Coordinates of C-alpha atoms in Angstrom, one line a residue:
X1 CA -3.1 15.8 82.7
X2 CA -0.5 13.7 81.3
X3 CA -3.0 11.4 79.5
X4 CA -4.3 14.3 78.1
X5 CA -1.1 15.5 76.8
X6 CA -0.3 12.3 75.4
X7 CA -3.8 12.0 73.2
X8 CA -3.6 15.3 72.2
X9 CA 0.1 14.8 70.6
X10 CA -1.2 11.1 68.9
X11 CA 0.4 9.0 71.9
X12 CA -0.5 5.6 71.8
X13 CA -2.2 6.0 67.8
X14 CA -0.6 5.1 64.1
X15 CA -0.5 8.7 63.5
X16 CA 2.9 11.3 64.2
X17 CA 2.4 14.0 66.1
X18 CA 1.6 17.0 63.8
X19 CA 3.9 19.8 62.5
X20 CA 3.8 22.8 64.8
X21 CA 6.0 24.5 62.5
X22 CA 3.8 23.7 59.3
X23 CA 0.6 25.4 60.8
X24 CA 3.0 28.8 62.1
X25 CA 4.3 29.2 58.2
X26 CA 0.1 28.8 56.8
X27 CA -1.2 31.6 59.4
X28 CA 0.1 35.2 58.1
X29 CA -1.0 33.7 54.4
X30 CA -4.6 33.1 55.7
X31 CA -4.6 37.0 57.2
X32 CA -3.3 38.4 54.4
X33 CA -6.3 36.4 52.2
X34 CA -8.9 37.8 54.7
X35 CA -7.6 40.7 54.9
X36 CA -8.0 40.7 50.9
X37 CA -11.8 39.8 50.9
X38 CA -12.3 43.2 53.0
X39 CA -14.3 46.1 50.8
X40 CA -11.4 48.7 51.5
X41 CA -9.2 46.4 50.4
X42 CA -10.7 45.8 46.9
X43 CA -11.3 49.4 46.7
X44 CA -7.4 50.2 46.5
X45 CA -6.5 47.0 44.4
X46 CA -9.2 48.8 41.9
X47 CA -7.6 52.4 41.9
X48 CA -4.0 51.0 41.8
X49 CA -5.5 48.9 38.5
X50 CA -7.1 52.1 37.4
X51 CA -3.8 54.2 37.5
X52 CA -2.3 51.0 35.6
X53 CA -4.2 51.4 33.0
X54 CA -4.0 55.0 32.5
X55 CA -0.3 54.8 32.2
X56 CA -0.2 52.0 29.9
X57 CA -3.0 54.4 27.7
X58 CA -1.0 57.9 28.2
X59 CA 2.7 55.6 27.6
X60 CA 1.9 52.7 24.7
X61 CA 0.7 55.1 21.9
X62 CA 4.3 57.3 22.7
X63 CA 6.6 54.4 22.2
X64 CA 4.1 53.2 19.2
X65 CA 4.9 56.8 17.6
X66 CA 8.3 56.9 18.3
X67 CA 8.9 52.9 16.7
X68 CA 6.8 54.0 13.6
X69 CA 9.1 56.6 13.1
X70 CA 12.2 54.9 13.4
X71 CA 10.5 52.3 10.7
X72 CA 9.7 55.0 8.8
X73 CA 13.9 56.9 8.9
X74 CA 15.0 53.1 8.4
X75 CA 12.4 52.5 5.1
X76 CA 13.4 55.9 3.8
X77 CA 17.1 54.7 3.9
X78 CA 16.8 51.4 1.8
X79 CA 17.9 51.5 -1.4
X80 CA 16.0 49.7 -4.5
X81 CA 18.8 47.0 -4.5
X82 CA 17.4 46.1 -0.6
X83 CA 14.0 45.2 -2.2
X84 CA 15.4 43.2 -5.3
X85 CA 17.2 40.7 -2.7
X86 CA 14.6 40.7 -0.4
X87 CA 11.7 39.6 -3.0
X88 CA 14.3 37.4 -5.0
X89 CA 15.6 35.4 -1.5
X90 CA 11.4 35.4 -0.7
X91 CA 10.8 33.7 -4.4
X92 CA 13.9 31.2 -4.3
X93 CA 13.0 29.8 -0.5
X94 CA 9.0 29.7 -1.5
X95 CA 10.3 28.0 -4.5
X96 CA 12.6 25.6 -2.7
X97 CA 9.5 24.6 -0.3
X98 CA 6.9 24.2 -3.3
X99 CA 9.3 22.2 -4.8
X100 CA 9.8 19.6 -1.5
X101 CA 6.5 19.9 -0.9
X102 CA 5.3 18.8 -4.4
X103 CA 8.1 15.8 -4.2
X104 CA 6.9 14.8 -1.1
X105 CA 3.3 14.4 -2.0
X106 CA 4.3 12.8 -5.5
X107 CA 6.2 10.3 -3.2
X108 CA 3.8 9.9 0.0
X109 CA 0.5 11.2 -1.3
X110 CA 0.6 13.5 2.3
X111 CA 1.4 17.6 2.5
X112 CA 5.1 17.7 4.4
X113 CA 3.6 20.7 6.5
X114 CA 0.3 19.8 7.1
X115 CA 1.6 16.1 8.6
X116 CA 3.7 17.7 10.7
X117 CA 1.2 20.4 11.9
X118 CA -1.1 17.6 12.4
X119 CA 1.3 15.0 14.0
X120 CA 3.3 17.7 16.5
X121 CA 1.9 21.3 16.2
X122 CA -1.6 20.7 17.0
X123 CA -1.2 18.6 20.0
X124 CA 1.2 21.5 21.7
X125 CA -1.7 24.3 20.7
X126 CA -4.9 22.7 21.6
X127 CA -4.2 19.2 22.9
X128 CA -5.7 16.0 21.5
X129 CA -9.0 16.0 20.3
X130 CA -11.7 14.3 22.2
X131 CA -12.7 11.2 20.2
X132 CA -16.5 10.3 20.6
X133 CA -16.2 6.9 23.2
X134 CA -16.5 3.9 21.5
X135 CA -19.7 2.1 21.9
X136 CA -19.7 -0.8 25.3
X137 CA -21.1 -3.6 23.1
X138 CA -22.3 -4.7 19.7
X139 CA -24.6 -7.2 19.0
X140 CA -23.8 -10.4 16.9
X141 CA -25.7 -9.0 13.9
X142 CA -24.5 -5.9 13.9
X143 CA -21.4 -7.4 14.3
X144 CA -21.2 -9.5 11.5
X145 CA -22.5 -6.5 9.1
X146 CA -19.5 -4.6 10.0
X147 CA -17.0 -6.6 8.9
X148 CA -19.0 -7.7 5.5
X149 CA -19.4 -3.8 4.9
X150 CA -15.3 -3.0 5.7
X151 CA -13.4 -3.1 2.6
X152 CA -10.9 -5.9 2.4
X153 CA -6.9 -4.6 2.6
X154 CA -5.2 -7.9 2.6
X155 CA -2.1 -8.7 0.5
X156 CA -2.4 -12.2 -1.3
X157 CA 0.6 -14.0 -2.6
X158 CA 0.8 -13.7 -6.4
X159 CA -0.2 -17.0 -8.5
X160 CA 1.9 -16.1 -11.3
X161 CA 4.7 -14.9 -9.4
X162 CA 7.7 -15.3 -11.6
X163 CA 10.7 -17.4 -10.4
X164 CA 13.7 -14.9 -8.3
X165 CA 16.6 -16.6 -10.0
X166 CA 15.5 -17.2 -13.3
X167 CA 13.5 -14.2 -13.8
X168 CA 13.8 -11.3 -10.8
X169 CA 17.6 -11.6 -10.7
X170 CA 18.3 -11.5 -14.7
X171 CA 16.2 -8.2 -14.5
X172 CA 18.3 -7.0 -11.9
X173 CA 21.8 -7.9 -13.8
X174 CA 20.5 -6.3 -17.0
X175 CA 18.9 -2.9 -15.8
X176 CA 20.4 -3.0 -11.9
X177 CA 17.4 -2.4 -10.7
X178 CA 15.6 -4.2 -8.1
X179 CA 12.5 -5.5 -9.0
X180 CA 11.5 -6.3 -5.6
X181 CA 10.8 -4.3 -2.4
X182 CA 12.5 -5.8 0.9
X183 CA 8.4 -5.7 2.4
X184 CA 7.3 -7.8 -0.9
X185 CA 10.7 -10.7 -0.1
X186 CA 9.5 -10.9 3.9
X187 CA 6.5 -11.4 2.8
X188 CA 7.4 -14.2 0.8
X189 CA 9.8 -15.4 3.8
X190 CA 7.0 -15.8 5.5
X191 CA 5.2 -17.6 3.5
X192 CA 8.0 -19.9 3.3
X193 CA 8.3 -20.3 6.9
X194 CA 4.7 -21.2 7.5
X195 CA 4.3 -23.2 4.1
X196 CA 7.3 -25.5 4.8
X197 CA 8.1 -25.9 8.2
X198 CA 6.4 -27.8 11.1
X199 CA 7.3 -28.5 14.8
X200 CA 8.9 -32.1 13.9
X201 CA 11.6 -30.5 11.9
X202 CA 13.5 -30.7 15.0
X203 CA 13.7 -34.5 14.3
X204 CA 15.5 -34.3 10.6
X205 CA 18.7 -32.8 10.7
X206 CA 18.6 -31.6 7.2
X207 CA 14.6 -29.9 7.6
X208 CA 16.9 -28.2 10.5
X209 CA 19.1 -27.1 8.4
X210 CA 16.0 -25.7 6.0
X211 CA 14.2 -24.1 8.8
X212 CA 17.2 -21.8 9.6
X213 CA 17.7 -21.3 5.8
X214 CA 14.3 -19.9 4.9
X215 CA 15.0 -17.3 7.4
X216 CA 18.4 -16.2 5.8
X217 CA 18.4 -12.8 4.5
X218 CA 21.1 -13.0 2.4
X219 CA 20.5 -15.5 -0.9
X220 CA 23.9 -17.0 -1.1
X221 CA 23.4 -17.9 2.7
X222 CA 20.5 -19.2 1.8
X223 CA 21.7 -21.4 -1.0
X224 CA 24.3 -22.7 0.7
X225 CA 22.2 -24.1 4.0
X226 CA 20.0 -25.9 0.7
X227 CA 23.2 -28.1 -0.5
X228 CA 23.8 -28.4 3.2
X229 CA 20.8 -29.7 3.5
X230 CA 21.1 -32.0 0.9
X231 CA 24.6 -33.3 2.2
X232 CA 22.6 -34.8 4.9
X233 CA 19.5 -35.8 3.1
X234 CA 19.5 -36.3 -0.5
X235 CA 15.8 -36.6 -0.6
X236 CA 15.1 -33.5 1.0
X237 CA 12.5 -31.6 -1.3
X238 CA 12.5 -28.1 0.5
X239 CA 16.0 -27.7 -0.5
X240 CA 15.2 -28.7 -4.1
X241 CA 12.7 -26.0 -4.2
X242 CA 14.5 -23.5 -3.1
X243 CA 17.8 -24.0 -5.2
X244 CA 14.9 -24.2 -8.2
X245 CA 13.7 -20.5 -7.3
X246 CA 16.8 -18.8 -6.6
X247 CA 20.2 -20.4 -8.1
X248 CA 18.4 -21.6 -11.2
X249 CA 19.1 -18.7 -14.0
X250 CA 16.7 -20.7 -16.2
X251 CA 13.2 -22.1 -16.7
X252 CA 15.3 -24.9 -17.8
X253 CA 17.6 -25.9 -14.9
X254 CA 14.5 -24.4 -12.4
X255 CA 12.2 -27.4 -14.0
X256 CA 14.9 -30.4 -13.0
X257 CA 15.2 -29.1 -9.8
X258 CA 11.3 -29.1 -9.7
X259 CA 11.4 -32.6 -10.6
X260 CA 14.4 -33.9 -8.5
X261 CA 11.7 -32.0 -5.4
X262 CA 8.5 -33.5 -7.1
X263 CA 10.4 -37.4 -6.5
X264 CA 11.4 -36.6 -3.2
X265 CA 8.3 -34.7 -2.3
X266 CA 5.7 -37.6 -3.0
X267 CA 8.1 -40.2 -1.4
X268 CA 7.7 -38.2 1.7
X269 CA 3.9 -37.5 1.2
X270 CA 3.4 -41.0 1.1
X271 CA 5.2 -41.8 4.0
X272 CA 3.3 -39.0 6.1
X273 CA 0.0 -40.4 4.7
X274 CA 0.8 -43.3 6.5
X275 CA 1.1 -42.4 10.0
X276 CA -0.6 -38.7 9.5
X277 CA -3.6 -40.1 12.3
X278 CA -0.4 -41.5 15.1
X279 CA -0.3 -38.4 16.5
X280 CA -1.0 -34.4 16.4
X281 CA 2.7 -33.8 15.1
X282 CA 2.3 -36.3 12.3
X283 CA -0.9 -34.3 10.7
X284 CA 0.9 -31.1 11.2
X285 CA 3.7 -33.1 9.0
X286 CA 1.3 -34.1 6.5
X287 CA 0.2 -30.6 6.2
X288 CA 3.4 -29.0 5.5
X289 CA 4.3 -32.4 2.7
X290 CA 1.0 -31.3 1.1
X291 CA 2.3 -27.7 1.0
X292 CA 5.5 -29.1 -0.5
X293 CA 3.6 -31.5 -3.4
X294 CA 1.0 -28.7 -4.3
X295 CA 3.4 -25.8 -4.8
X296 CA 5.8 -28.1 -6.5
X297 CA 3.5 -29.5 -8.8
X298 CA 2.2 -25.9 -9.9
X299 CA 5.7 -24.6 -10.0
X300 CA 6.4 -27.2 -12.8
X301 CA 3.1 -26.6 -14.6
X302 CA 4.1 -22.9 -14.9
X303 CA 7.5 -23.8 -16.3
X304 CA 6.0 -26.1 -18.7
X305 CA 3.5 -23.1 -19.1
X306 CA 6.8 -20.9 -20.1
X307 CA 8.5 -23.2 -22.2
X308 CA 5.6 -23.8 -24.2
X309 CA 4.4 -26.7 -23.5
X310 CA 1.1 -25.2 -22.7
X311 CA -1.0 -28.3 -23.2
X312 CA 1.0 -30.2 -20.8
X313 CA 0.9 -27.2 -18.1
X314 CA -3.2 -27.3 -18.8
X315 CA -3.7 -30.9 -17.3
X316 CA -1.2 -30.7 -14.7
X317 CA -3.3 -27.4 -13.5
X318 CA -6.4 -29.4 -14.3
X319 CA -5.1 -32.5 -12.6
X320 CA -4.1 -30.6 -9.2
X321 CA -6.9 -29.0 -8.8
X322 CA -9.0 -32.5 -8.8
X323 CA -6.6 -34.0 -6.6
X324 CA -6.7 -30.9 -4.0
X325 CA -10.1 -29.4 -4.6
X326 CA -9.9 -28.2 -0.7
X327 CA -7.0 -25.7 -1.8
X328 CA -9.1 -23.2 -4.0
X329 CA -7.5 -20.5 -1.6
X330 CA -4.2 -20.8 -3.9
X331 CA -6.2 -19.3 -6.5
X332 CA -4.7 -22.3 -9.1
X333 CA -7.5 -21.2 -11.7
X334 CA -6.1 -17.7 -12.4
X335 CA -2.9 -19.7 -13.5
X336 CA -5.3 -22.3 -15.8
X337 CA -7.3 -18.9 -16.7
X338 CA -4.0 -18.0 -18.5
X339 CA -2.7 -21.2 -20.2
X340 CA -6.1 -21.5 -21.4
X341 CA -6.4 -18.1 -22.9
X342 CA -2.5 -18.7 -24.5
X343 CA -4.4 -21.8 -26.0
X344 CA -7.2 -19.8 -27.1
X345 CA -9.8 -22.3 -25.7
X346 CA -12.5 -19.9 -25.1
X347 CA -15.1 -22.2 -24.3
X348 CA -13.2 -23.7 -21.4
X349 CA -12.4 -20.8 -20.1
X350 CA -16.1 -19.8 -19.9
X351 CA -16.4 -23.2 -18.0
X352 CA -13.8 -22.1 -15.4
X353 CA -15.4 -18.6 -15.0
X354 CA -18.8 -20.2 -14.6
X355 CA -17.1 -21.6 -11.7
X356 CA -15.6 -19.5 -10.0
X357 CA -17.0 -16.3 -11.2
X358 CA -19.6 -16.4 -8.3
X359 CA -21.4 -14.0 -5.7
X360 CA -20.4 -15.8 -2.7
X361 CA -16.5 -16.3 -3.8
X362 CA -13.2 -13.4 -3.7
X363 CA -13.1 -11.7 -7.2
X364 CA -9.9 -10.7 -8.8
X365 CA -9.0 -8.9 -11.8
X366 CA -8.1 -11.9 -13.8
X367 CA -11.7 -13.2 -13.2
X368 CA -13.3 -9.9 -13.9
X369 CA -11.3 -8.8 -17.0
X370 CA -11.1 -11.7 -18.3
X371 CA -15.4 -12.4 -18.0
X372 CA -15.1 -8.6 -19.6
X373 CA -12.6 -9.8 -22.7
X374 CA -14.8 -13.2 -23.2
X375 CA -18.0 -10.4 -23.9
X376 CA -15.8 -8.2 -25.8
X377 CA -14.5 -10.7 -27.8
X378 CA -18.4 -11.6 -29.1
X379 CA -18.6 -7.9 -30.5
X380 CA -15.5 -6.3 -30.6
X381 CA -14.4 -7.0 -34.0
X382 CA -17.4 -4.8 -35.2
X383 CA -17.6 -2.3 -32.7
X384 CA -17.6 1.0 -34.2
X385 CA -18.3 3.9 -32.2
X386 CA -19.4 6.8 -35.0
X387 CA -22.3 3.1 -35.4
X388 CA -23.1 2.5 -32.1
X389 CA -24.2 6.5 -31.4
X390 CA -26.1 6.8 -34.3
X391 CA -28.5 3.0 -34.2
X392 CA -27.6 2.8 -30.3
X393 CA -25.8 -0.6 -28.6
X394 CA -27.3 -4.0 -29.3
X395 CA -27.8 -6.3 -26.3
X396 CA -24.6 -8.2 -27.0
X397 CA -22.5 -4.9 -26.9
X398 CA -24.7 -3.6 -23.9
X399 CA -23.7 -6.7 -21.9
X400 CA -19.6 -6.1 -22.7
X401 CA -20.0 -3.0 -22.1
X402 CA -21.2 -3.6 -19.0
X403 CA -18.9 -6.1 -18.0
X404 CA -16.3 -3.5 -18.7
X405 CA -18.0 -1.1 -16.3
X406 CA -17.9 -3.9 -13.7
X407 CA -14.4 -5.0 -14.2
X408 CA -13.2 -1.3 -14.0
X409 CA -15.0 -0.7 -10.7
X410 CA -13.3 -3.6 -9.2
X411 CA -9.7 -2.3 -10.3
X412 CA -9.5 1.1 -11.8
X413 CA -6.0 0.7 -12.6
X414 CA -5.8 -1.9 -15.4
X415 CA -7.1 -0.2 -18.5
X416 CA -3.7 2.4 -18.5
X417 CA -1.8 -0.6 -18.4
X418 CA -3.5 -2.3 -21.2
X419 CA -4.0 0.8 -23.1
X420 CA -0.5 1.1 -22.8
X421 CA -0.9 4.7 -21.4
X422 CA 1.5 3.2 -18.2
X423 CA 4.7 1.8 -18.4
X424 CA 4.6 -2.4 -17.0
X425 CA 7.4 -3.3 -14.3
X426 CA 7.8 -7.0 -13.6
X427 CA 5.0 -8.3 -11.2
X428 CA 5.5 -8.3 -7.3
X429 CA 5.3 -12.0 -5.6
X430 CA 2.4 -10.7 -3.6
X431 CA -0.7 -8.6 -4.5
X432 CA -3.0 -6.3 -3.0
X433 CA -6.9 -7.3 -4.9
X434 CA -8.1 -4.1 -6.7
X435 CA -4.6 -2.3 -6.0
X436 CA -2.5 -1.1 -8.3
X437 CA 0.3 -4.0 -7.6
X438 CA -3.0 -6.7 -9.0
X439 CA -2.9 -4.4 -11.9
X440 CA 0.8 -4.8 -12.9
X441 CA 0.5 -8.4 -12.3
X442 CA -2.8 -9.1 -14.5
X443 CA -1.7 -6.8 -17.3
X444 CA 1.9 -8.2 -17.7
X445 CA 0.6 -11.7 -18.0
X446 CA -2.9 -10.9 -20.1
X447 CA -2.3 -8.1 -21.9
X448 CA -1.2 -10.2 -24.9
X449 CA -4.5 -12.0 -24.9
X450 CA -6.6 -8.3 -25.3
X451 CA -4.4 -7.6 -28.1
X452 CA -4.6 -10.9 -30.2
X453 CA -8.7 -10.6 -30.3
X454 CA -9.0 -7.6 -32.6
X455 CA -11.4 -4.5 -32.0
X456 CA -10.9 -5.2 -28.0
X457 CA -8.9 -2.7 -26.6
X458 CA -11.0 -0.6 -29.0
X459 CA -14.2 -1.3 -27.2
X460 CA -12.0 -0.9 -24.1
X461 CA -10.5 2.5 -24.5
X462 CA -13.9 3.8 -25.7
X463 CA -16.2 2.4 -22.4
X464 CA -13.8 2.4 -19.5
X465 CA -14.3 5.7 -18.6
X466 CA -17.7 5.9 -18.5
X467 CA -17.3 3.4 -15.1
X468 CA -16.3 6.3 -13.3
X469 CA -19.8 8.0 -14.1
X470 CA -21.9 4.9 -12.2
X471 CA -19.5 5.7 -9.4
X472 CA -21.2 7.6 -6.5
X473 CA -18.6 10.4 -5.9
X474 CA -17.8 10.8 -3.0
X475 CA -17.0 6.7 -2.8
X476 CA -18.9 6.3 0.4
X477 CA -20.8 3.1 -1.1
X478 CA -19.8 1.1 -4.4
X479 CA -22.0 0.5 -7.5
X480 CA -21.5 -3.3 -8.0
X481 CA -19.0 -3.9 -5.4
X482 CA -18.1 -2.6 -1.9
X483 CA -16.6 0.9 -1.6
X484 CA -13.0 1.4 -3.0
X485 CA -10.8 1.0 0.2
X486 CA -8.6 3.6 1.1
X487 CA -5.9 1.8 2.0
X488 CA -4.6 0.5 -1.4
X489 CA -2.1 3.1 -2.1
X490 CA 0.2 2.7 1.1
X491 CA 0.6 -1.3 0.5
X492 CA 1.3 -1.1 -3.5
X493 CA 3.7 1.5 -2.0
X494 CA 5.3 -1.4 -0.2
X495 CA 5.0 -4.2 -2.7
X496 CA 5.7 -1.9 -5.7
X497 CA 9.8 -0.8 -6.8
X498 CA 10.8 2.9 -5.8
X499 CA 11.3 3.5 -9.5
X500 CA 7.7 2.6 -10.4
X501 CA 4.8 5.3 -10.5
X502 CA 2.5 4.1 -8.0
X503 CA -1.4 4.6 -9.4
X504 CA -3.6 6.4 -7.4
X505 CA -7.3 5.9 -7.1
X506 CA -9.5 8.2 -6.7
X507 CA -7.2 10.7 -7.5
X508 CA -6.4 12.8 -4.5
X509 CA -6.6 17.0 -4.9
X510 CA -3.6 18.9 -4.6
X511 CA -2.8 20.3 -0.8
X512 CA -3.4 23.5 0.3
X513 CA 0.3 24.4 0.8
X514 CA 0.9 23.1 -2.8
X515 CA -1.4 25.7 -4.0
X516 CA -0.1 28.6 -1.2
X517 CA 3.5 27.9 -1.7
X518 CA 3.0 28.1 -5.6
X519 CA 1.3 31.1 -5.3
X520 CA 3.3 32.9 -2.6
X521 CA 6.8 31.8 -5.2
X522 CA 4.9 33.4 -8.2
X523 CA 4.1 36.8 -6.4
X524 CA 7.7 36.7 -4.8
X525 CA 8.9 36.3 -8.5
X526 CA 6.6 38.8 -10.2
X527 CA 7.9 41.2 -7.6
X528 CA 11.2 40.4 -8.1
X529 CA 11.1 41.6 -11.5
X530 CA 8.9 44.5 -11.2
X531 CA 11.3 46.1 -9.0
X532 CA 14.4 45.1 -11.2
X533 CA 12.4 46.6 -14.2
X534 CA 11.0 50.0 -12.2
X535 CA 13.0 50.3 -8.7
X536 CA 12.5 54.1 -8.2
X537 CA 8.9 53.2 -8.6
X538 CA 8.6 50.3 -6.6
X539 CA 10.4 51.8 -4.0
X540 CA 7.9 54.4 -3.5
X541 CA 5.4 52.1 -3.2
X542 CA 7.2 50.6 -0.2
X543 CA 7.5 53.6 1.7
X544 CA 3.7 54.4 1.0

C-alpha cells in the first residue's frame, strides 16, 4: 500500500506531485458548462434574450424621441450669429489644413493625412496587409534579367563639380545661401575618404594627420589638420588638394596649390610604382597615389578650362585619358565634351561621341543633348515651323528631331532649364543620371553652347514636347530607354538646396485631401456668407 501511495503522488519520478487544490477550483466551472449544454437550459437563456430585446425595442425609440426633441428646443434657441461662427470657424480650420496640406505636398510630394493614415491608422484598424511570399529561388537567368530591367537610382559624383572655396563659398558670402545640402558634402566626404586613404597611412604621420582631416565636419578644422600635415611633410599632396578646394577663394591661388600637389603627387607615384608588387599594402598604396595624380591632373585641366586657357585644358583632358584609359568610370569625356564645345570643334566632338555614345556604355545628358545639339546644329539655322508643316521634315531635320525625342526621354528636365522656363542654381558635387540634379548641372555648364548655334533652342522649344507623346503612359516600359525610375525625386531632394524647386517627373496628381479640403473650405466659406447676407433665412433652413 505504501508503494502504491508513493506512485500515485510521483514518488521516485521527475515530476511534483499534482495540485489538489487546482483540480477543486476547475470542478463547479465544468458543472456549470454541462449544466449549460442541457435543452432547458438554453430554453431560458433564449426567453431571458427575448425579453432583452423587447425592452431595448419598447425603451430605445423613447429616449430617441425625447433626444430629438431636446435637439430640436436647443436648434430653435440658436440665434443667426451661432451659425455665422460656426460656418466661418469650419472655413478658417478647412482652410488652415488645405493650406498645410498643399505645403506639405509642394515640399514632400506625399498627402500629410494620407501618410499618416497609411503609416499609423491602418495598422491599428485592420493590421498589416498580407504581402504575397516572396518566391524560394530564382534562376541565374531570370536573375540577371531583373536587375538589367530595374531602373538604375545611383548618385554619381559630378565631373564638373565646381571648386567649394573658390566657387560654392563666394556664392554663399554674396547671397547667404548655401549652395550645398549636408547629404550632397558627405557624399563627397566619402568620396574623399575612399579616394585618398589606404591602410598604410598609419605609417606617415602627416597621411595620419589627413585621414582624420577628411573626416572633419567643420572646414576650418579641416584646413587646419592640411598645414598640419604639411608641418610634418612638405610633400604631402592630399593636403595640397584640399587647401586647393576649400581655402583657395580663386581659380588662381586653387591652380598653384594644384601644382604644388601635382609635384608632390608624381614624386610619390613614382616611388609606389616601384615597390607597388612587395606586398598587398603597397598596391593598395599605389591605388590611392593614382587617385591623387588623376584627380589632380583633371582638377588643373578645369582651372585652365576656367581661366581660359581652353586649348591647354583640351590636351591635358586628352593626355589623361591616354595615360589612364582603365578610368573611363570618372566620366573625364563629359569634361573634354565641354572644352571642346567652348572651342567650337564640332568634329572632335563627334569623334568623342562616337566613342562613347554606345549601346553597351551609361548614357548621360551631356552625351545625349549634346549628340541632340550636334543634329540640330546641321538644320537649325533654317528650321522654320509654319515650313516644315506645310512641305513636311527632311531626313536631316527628322534625325534632330529625333535625337531630341531621345535626349528628352532620358532626362525630361533639361529643356525648362535651357528654355530658360526654370531658374539655374549652382550645380551639386554629385548627380543623380536622368534626375533633376543632372539637369542643373548639364544646363549651367552647356547652356551657352545651345544658345551660340542659332535657330537651336528654336528647334528645341518646338520638338521637346512631342517626347512625351512616344511615351507609353502609364511609364511601365520606356520607348528608347528603360522606364523612368521612380525614385529620382527623393535623391535630387537630397542633393538639391531647400531654396530650389525640385522638378518632378511624371508629374504627380493632386491628393485626394487637396481636392476635399479645398472643397470642404469653399462650401464652409460660401456658407459663411450666405448666412451673413440672409440669416433669418438660413436659419430656417437649419431648423428644417
Amino acid at each position: 500500500a505504501p508503494s502504491a501511495v508513493m506512485a500515485e503522488s510521483g514518488g521516485g519520478s521527475g515530476r511534483g506531485p499534482p495540485c489538489l487544490g487546482a483540480a477543486s477550483a476547475f470542478r463547479p466551472w465544468e458543472q456549470l458548462r454541462r449544466r449549460a449544454a442541457t435543452p432547458w437550459a438554453r430554453g431560458l437563456l433564449a426567453v431571458a434574450a427575448g425579453l432583452g430585446l423587447l425592452y431595448a425595442v419598447l425603451r430605445v425609440p423613447v429616449r430617441l424621441r425625447d433626444g430629438v426633441a431636446a435637439v430640436t428646443v436647443f436648434l430653435s434657441t440658436l440665434t443667426p450669429k451661432f451659425y455665422f461662427a460656426l460656418t466661418v470657424t469650419s472655413s478658417f480650420i478647412s482652410g488652415l489644413i488645405f493650406v498645410f496640406e498643399w505645403w506639405h505636398f509642394r515640399k514632400y510630394g506625399t498627402s500629410f493625412i494620407e501618410q499618416v493614415s497609411v503609416s499609423h491608422l491602418r495598422p491599428l484598424i485592420g493590421g498589416a496587409e498580407n504581402s504575397p511570399p516572396a518566391p524560394a529561388a530564382f534562376s541565374a537567368g531570370e536573375n540577371e534579367t531583373s536587375r538589367q530591367n530595374m531602373p538604375e537610382c545611383k548618385v554619381w559624383r559630378n565631373p564638373l563639380n565646381l571648386f567649394r572655396g573658390a566657387e560654392y563659398s563666394r556664392y554663399m558670402w554674396v547671397t547667404g545661401k548655401e549652395p550645398l545640402t549636408y547629404y550632397d558634402m558627405n557624399l563627397s566626404a566619402q568620396d574623399h575618404q575612399t579616394f585618398f586613404t589606404c591602410d598604410t597611412d598609419a605609417l606617415r604621420p602627416s597621411d595620419t594627420v589627413m585621414q582624420k582631416a577628411w573626416r572633419e565636419r567643420n572646414p576650418q578644422a579641416r584646413i587646419k589638420a592640411a598645414y598640419q600635415a604639411l608641418e610634418l611633410n612638405n610633400d604631402c599632396a592630399t593636403a595640397y588638394v584640399l587647401l586647393a578646394e576649400e581655402e583657395a577663394t580663386t581659380i588662381v591661388d586653387a591652380e598653384k596649390y594644384f601644382k604644388q600637389a601635382l609635384k608632390a603627387g608624381e614624386t610619390i607615384y613614382r616611388k609606389s610604382q616601384n615597390c607597388h608588387s612587395q606586398s598587398p599594402q603597397h598596391e593598395a598604396q599605389l591605388r590611392r597615389d593614382t587617385n591623387v595624380l588623376v584627380y589632380v591632373k583633371r582638377r588643373l585641366a578645369m582651372c585652365a578650362r576656367k581661366l581660359g586657357r581652353i586649348r591647354e585644358a583640351v590636351k591635358m583632358m586628352r593626355d589623361l585619358m591616354k595615360e589612364f584609359p582603365l578610368l573611363s568610370m570618372l566620366n573625364i569625356h563629359e569634361n573634354l565634351l565641354e572644352a571642346l564645345l567652348e572651342l567650337q570643334a564640332y568634329a572632335d566632338v563627334q569623334a568623342v561621341l562616337a566613342k562613347y555614345d554606345d549601346i553597351s556604355l551609361p548614357k548621360s545628358a551631356a552625351i545625349c543633348y549634346t549628340a541632340a545639339l550636334l543634329k540640330a546644329r546641321a538644320v537649325s539655322e533654317r528650321f522654320s515651323p509654319e515650313t516644315a508643316s506645310k512641305r513636311g521634315l527632311s531626313t536631316a531635320e527628322i534625325n534632330a528631331v529625333e535625337a531630341i525625342h531621345r535626349a528628352v526621354e532620358f532626362n525630361p528636365h533639361v529643356p525648362k532649364y535651357l528654355l530658360e522656363m526654370k531658374s539655374l542654381v549652382l550645380p551639386p558635387e554629385h548627380i543623380l543620371k536622368r534626375g533633376d540634379s543632372e539637369a542643373v548641372a548639364y544646363a549651367f555648364f552647356h547652356l551657352q553652347h545651345w544658345k551660340r548655334i542659332e535657330g537651336a533652342l528654336n528647334l528645341l522649344h518646338c520638338t521637346w514636347e512631342g517626347t512625351f507623346r512616344m511615351i507609353p503612359y502609364p511609364l511601365e516600359k520606356g520607348h528608347l530607354f528603360y522606364p523612368y525610375p521612380s525614385c529620382t525625386e527623393t535623391a535630387d531632394r537630397e542633393l538639391l538646396p531647400t531654396f530650389h524647386e525640385v522638378s518632378v517627373y511624371p508629374q504627380k496628381e493632386l491628393p485626394f485631401f487637396i481636392h476635399f479640403t479645398a472643397g470642404l473650405c469653399s462650401f464652409s466659406a460660401m456658407l459663411a456668407l450666405l448666412t451673413h447676407q440672409f440669416p433669418e433665412l438660413m436659419v430656417i433652413f437649419a431648423k428644417a
